CSV table of C-alpha atoms in Angstrom, one decimal:
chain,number,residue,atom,x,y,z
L,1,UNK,CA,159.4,75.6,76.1
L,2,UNK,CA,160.0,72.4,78.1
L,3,UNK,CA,163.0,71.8,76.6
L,4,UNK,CA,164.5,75.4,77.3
L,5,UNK,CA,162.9,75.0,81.5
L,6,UNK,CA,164.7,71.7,81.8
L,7,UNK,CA,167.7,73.4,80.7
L,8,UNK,CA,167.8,76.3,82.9
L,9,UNK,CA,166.7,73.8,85.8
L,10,UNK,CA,169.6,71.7,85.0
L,11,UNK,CA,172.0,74.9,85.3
L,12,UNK,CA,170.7,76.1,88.6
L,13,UNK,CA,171.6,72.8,90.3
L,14,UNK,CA,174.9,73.0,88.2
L,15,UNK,CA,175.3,76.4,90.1
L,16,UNK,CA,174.2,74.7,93.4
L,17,UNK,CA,176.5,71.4,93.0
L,18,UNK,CA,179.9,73.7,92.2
L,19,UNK,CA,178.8,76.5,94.7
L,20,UNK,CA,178.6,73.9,97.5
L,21,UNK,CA,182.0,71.9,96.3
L,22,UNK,CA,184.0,74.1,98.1
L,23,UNK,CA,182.7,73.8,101.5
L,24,UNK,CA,183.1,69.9,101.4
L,25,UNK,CA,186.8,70.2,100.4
L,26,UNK,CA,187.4,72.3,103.3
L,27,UNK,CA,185.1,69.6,105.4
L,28,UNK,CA,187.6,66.5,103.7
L,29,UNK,CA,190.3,68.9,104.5
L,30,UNK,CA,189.5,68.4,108.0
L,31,UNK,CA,190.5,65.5,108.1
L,32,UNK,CA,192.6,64.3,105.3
L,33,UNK,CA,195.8,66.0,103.6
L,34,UNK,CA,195.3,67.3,100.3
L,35,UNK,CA,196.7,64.6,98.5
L,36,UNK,CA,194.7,62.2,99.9
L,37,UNK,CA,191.9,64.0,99.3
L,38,UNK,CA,192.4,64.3,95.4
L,39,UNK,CA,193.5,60.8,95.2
L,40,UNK,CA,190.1,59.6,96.7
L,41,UNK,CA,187.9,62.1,95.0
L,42,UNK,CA,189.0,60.8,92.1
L,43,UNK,CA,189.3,57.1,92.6
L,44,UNK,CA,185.7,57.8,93.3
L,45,UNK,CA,185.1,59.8,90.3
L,46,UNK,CA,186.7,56.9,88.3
L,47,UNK,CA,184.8,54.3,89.6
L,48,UNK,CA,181.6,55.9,89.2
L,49,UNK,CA,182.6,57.0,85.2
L,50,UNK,CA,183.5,53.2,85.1
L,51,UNK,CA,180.0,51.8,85.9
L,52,UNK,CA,178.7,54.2,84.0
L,53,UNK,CA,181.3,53.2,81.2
L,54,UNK,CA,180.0,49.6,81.5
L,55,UNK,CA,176.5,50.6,81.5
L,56,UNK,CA,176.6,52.5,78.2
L,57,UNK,CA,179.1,49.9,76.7
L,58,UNK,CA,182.4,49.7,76.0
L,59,UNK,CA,182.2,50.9,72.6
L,60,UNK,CA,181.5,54.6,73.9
L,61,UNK,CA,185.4,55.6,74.4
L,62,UNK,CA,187.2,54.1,71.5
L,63,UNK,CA,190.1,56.0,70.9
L,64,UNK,CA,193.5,55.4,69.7
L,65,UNK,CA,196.6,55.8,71.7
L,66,UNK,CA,197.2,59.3,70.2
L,67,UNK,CA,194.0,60.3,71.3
L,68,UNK,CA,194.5,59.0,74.5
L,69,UNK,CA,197.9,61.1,74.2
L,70,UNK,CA,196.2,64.3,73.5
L,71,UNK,CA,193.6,64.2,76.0
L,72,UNK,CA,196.2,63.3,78.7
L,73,UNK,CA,197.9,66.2,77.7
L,74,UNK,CA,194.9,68.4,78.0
L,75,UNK,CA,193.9,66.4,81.4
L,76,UNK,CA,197.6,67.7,82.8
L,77,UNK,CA,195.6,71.2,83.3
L,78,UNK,CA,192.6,69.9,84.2
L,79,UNK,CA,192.4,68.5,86.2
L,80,UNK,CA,196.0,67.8,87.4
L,81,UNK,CA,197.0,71.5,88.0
L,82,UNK,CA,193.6,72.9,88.6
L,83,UNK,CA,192.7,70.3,91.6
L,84,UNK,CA,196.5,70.9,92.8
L,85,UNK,CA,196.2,74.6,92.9
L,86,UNK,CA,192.3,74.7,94.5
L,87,UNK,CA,192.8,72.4,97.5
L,88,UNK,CA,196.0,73.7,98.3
L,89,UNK,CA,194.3,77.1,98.1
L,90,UNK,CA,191.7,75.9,100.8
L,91,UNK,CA,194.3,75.0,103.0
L,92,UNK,CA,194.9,78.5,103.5
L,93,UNK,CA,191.8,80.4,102.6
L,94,UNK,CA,188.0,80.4,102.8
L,95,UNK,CA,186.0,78.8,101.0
L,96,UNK,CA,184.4,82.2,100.3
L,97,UNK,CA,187.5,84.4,98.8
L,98,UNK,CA,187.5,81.0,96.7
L,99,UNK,CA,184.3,80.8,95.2
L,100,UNK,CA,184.4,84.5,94.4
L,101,UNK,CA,187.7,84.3,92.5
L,102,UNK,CA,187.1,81.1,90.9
L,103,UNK,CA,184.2,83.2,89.3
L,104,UNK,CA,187.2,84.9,87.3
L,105,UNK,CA,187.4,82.1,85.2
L,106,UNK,CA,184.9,83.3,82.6
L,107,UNK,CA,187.1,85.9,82.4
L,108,UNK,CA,190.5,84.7,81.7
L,109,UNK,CA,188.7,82.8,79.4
L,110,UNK,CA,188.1,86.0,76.9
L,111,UNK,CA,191.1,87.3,77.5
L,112,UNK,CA,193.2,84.3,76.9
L,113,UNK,CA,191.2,83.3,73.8
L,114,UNK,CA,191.7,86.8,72.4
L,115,UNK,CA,195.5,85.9,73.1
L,116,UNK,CA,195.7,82.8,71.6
L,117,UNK,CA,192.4,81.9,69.5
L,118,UNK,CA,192.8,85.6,68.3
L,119,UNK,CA,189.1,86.3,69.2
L,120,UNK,CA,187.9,90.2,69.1
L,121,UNK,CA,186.0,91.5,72.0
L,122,UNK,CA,184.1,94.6,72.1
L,123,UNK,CA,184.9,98.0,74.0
L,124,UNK,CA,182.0,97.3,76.8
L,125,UNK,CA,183.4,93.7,77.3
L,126,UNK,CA,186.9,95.3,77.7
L,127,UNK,CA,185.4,97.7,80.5
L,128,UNK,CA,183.3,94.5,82.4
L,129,UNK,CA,186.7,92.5,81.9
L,130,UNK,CA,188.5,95.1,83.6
L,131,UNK,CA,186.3,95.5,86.4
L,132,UNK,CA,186.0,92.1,87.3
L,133,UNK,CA,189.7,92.0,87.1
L,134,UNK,CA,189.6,95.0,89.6
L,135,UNK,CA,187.4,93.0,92.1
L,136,UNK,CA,190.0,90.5,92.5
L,137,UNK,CA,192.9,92.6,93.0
L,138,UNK,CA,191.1,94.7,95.5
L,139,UNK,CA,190.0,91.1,97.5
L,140,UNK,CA,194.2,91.0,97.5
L,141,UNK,CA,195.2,93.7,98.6
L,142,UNK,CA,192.7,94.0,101.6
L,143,UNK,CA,193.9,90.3,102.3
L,144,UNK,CA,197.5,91.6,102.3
L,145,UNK,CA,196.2,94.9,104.4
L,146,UNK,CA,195.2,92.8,107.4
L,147,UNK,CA,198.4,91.1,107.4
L,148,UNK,CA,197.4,87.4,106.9
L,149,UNK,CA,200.2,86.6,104.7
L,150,UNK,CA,199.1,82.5,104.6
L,151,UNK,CA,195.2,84.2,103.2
L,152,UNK,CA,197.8,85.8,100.3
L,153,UNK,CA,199.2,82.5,99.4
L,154,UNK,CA,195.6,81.1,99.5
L,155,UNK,CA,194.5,83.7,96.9
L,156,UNK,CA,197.2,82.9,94.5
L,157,UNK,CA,196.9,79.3,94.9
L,158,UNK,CA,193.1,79.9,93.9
L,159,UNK,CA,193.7,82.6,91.6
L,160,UNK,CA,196.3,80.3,89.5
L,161,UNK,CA,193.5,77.2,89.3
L,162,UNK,CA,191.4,79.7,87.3
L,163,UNK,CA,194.1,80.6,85.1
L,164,UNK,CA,194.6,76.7,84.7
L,165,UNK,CA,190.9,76.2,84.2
L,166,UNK,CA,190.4,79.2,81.7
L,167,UNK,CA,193.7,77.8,79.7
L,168,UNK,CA,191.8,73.9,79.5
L,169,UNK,CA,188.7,76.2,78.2
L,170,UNK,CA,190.8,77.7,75.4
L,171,UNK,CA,192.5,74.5,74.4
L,172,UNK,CA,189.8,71.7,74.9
L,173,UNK,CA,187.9,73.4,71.7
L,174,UNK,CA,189.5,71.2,69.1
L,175,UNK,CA,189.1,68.3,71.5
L,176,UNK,CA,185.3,69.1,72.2
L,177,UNK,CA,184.5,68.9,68.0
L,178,UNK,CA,186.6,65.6,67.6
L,179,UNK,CA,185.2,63.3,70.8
L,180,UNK,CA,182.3,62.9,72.8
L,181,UNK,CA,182.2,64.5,76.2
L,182,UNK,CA,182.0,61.3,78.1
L,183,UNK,CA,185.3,60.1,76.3
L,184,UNK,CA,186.9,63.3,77.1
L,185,UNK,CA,185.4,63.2,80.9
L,186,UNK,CA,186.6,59.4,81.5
L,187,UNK,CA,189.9,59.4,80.2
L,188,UNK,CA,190.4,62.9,81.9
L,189,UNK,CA,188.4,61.3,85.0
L,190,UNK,CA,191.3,58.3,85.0
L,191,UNK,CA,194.1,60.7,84.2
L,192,UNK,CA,193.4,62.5,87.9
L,193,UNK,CA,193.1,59.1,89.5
L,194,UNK,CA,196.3,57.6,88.5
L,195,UNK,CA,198.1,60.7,88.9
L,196,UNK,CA,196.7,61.8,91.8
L,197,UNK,CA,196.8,58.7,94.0
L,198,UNK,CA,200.4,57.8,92.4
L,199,UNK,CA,201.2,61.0,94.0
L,200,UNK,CA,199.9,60.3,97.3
L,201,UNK,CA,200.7,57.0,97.9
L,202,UNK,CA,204.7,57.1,96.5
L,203,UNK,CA,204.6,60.4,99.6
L,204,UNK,CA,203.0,57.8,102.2
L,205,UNK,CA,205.5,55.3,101.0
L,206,UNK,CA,208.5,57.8,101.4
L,207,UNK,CA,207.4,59.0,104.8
L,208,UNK,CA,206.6,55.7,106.2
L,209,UNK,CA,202.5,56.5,107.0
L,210,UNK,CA,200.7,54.3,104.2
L,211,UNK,CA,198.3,53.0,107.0
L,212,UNK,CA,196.9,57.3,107.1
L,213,UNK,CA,196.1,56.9,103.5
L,214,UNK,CA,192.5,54.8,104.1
L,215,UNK,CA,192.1,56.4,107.9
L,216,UNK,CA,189.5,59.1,106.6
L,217,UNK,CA,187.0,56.9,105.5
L,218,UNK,CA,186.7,56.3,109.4
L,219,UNK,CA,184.9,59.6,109.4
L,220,UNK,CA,181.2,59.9,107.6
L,221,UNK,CA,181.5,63.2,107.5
L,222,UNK,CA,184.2,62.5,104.8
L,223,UNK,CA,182.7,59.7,103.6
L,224,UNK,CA,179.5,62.3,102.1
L,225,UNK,CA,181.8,65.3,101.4
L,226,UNK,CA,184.0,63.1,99.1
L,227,UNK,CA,181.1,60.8,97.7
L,228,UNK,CA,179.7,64.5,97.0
L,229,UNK,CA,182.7,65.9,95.1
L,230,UNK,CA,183.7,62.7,93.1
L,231,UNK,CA,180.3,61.7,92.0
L,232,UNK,CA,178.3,64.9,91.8
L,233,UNK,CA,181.0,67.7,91.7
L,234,UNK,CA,183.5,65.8,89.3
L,235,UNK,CA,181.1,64.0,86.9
L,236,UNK,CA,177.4,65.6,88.0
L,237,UNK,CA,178.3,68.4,86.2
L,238,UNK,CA,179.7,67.8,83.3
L,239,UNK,CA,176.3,66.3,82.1
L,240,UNK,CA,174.3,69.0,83.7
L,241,UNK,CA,176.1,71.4,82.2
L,242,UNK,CA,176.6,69.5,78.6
L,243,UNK,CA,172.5,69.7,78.5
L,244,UNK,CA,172.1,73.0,79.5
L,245,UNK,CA,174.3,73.7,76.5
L,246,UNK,CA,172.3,71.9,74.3
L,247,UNK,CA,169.7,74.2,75.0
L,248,UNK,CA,170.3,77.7,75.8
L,249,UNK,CA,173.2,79.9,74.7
L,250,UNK,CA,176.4,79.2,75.8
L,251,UNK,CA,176.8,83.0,77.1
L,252,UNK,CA,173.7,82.5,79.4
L,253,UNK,CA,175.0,79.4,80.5
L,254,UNK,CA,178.1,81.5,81.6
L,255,UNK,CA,176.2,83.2,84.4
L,256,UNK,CA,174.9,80.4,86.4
L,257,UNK,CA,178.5,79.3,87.1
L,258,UNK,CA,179.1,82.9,88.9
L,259,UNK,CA,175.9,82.6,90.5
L,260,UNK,CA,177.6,79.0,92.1
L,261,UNK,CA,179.9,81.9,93.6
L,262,UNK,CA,177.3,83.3,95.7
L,263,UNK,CA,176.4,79.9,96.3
L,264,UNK,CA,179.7,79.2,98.0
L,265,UNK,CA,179.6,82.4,99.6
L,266,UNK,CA,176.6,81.5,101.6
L,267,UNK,CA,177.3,78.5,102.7
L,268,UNK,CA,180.8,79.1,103.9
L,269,UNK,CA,179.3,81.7,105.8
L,270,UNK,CA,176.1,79.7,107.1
L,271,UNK,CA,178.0,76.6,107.9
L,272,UNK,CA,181.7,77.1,108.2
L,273,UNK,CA,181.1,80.2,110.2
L,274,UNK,CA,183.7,81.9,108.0
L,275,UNK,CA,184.0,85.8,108.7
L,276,UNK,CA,183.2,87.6,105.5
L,277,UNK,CA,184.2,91.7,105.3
L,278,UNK,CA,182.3,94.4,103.8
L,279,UNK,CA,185.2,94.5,100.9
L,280,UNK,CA,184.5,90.5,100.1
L,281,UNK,CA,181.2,92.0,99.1
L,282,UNK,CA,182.2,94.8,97.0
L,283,UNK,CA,184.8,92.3,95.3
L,284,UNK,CA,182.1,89.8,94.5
L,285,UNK,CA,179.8,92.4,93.0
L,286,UNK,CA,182.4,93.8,91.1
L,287,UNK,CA,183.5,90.3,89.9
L,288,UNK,CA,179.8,89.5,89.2
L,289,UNK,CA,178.6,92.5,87.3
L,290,UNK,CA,181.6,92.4,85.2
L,291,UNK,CA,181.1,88.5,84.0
L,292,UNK,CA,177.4,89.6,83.4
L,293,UNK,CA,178.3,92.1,81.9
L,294,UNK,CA,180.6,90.5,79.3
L,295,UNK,CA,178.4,87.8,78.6
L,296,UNK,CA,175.6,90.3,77.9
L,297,UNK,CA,177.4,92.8,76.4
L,298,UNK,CA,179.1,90.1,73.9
L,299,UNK,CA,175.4,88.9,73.3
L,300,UNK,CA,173.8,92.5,72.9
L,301,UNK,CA,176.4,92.9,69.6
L,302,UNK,CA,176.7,89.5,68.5
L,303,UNK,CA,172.6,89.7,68.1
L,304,UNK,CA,172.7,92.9,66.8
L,305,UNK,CA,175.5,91.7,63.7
L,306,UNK,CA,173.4,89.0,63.0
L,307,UNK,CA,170.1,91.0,62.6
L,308,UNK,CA,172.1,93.2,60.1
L,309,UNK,CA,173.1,90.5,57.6
């Protein structure tokens, strides 16, 4: 019983920690491209999986170059592509239409492993699949309906990081089974920060402004947001989630990352002051009842196959 409360304690602040993340990009946004900002979230990230690389020994990530190959390959989703697509997405959206699409991600997830992984899904999960898909278009076209055309490009920016972080779900399977999750989280961890600050600092270079690349550090306010999302948001939960896994069903587990989306939707609303519509909250229920319901659906006919053998 201890173990299973420690579990479920560690997923609510796993909700809490990836509900909050997004209002602190859109506070490092504030002040810093978005570039700069991945580059020093994960420089941050890096250095942090570092100490904790030295701390556990060396020995815990020995892998071959091919391994190092495959992984990197994997990272080039996530979080290359997913990271690109989210805080460009912030740029032009809320951090409230954000947290409530990113809480499609469960969803792609069964669809795209039905796809590719050939997986079966049941009838009911079909019908909660298809109404969360409905509360996202609907969040779309009532963006497109009041004529913000930049809130549309938002969306889709946001909307294609979920499709990039449902794809890493369906392909990091095989790579879950064969290496630990710290091997998979530092080399993916040192992936971002090569890649990302490569990127930023060859665009400083080219436009002549490499002294803007440290500026933001001149602000505390970015100093916490981006200590927060490199240290707690990149690596934080990883572990909180690994545990949490350990413990209680992976479908259960499911439902506190949507429940991070009402998290974000609170507190873009309580401290960003960001307007929120009567149809962002039919969209989120809609999303929300139909990622419960596919996770408890799935687990209502998954227990009741097992009790007939």
């Amino acid at each position: 019983m201890n173990e299973k409360r420690n579990a479920y304690i560690a997923a609510i602040i796993y909700a809490f920690i990836i509900g909050l993340s997004f209002m602190f990009v859109k506070v490092t946004l504030s002040v810093a491209t978005p570039l700069d900002t991945l580059a020093h979230r994960f420089t941050i990230a890096w250095i942090a999986a570092t100490v904790l690389l030295l701390k556990k020994g060396l020995n815990k990530v020995n892998v071959t170059k091919k391994d190092v190959l495959r992984i990197a390959l994997l990272a080039i989703l996530y979080p290359t592509l997913f990271f690109s697509f989210q805080v460009f997405g912030l740029v032009h959206t809320s951090s409230s239409e954000a947290g409530i699409i990113q809480a499609t991600i469960p969803i792609f997830t069964l669809i795209l492993a039905s796809i590719i992984l050939k997986e079966t899904t049941t009838s009911s999960q079909k019908i909660a699949v298809s109404l969360s898909v409905f509360g996202v278009i609907s969040i779309m076209y009532m963006n497109g309906a009041g004529g913000t055309k930049a809130s549309l490009v938002g969306t889709g920016l946001i909307l294609l990081s979920a499709l990039t972080s449902s794809l890493y779900n369906v392909f990091a399977r095989q790579l879950t089974q064969r290496y630990s999750l710290f091997t998979i989280t530092y080399i993916m961890t040192l992936f971002g920060f090569i890649a990302f600050n490569g990127v930023a600092l060859t665009t400083h270079v080219i436009n002549g402004t490499l002294r803007q690349y440290m500026q933001p550090f001149g602000h505390w306010d970015f100093v916490l947001a981006i200590l927060y999302l490199g240290i707690l948001s990149s690596l934080g939960t990883s572990y909180l989630s690994n545990y949490a896994l350990s413990k209680i069903d992976a479908s259960k587990m499911s439902v506190f990352s949507n429940f991070a989306t009402l998290i974000t939707i609170v507190a873009g609303v309580i401290f960003l002051k960001e307007e929120f519509h009567l149809y962002h909250i039919a969209g989120s229920i809609m999303i929300i009842l139909g990622v419960v319901g596919t996770n408890y659906l799935g687990t209502s006919r998954n227990l009741s196959k097992k009790t007939s053998r």
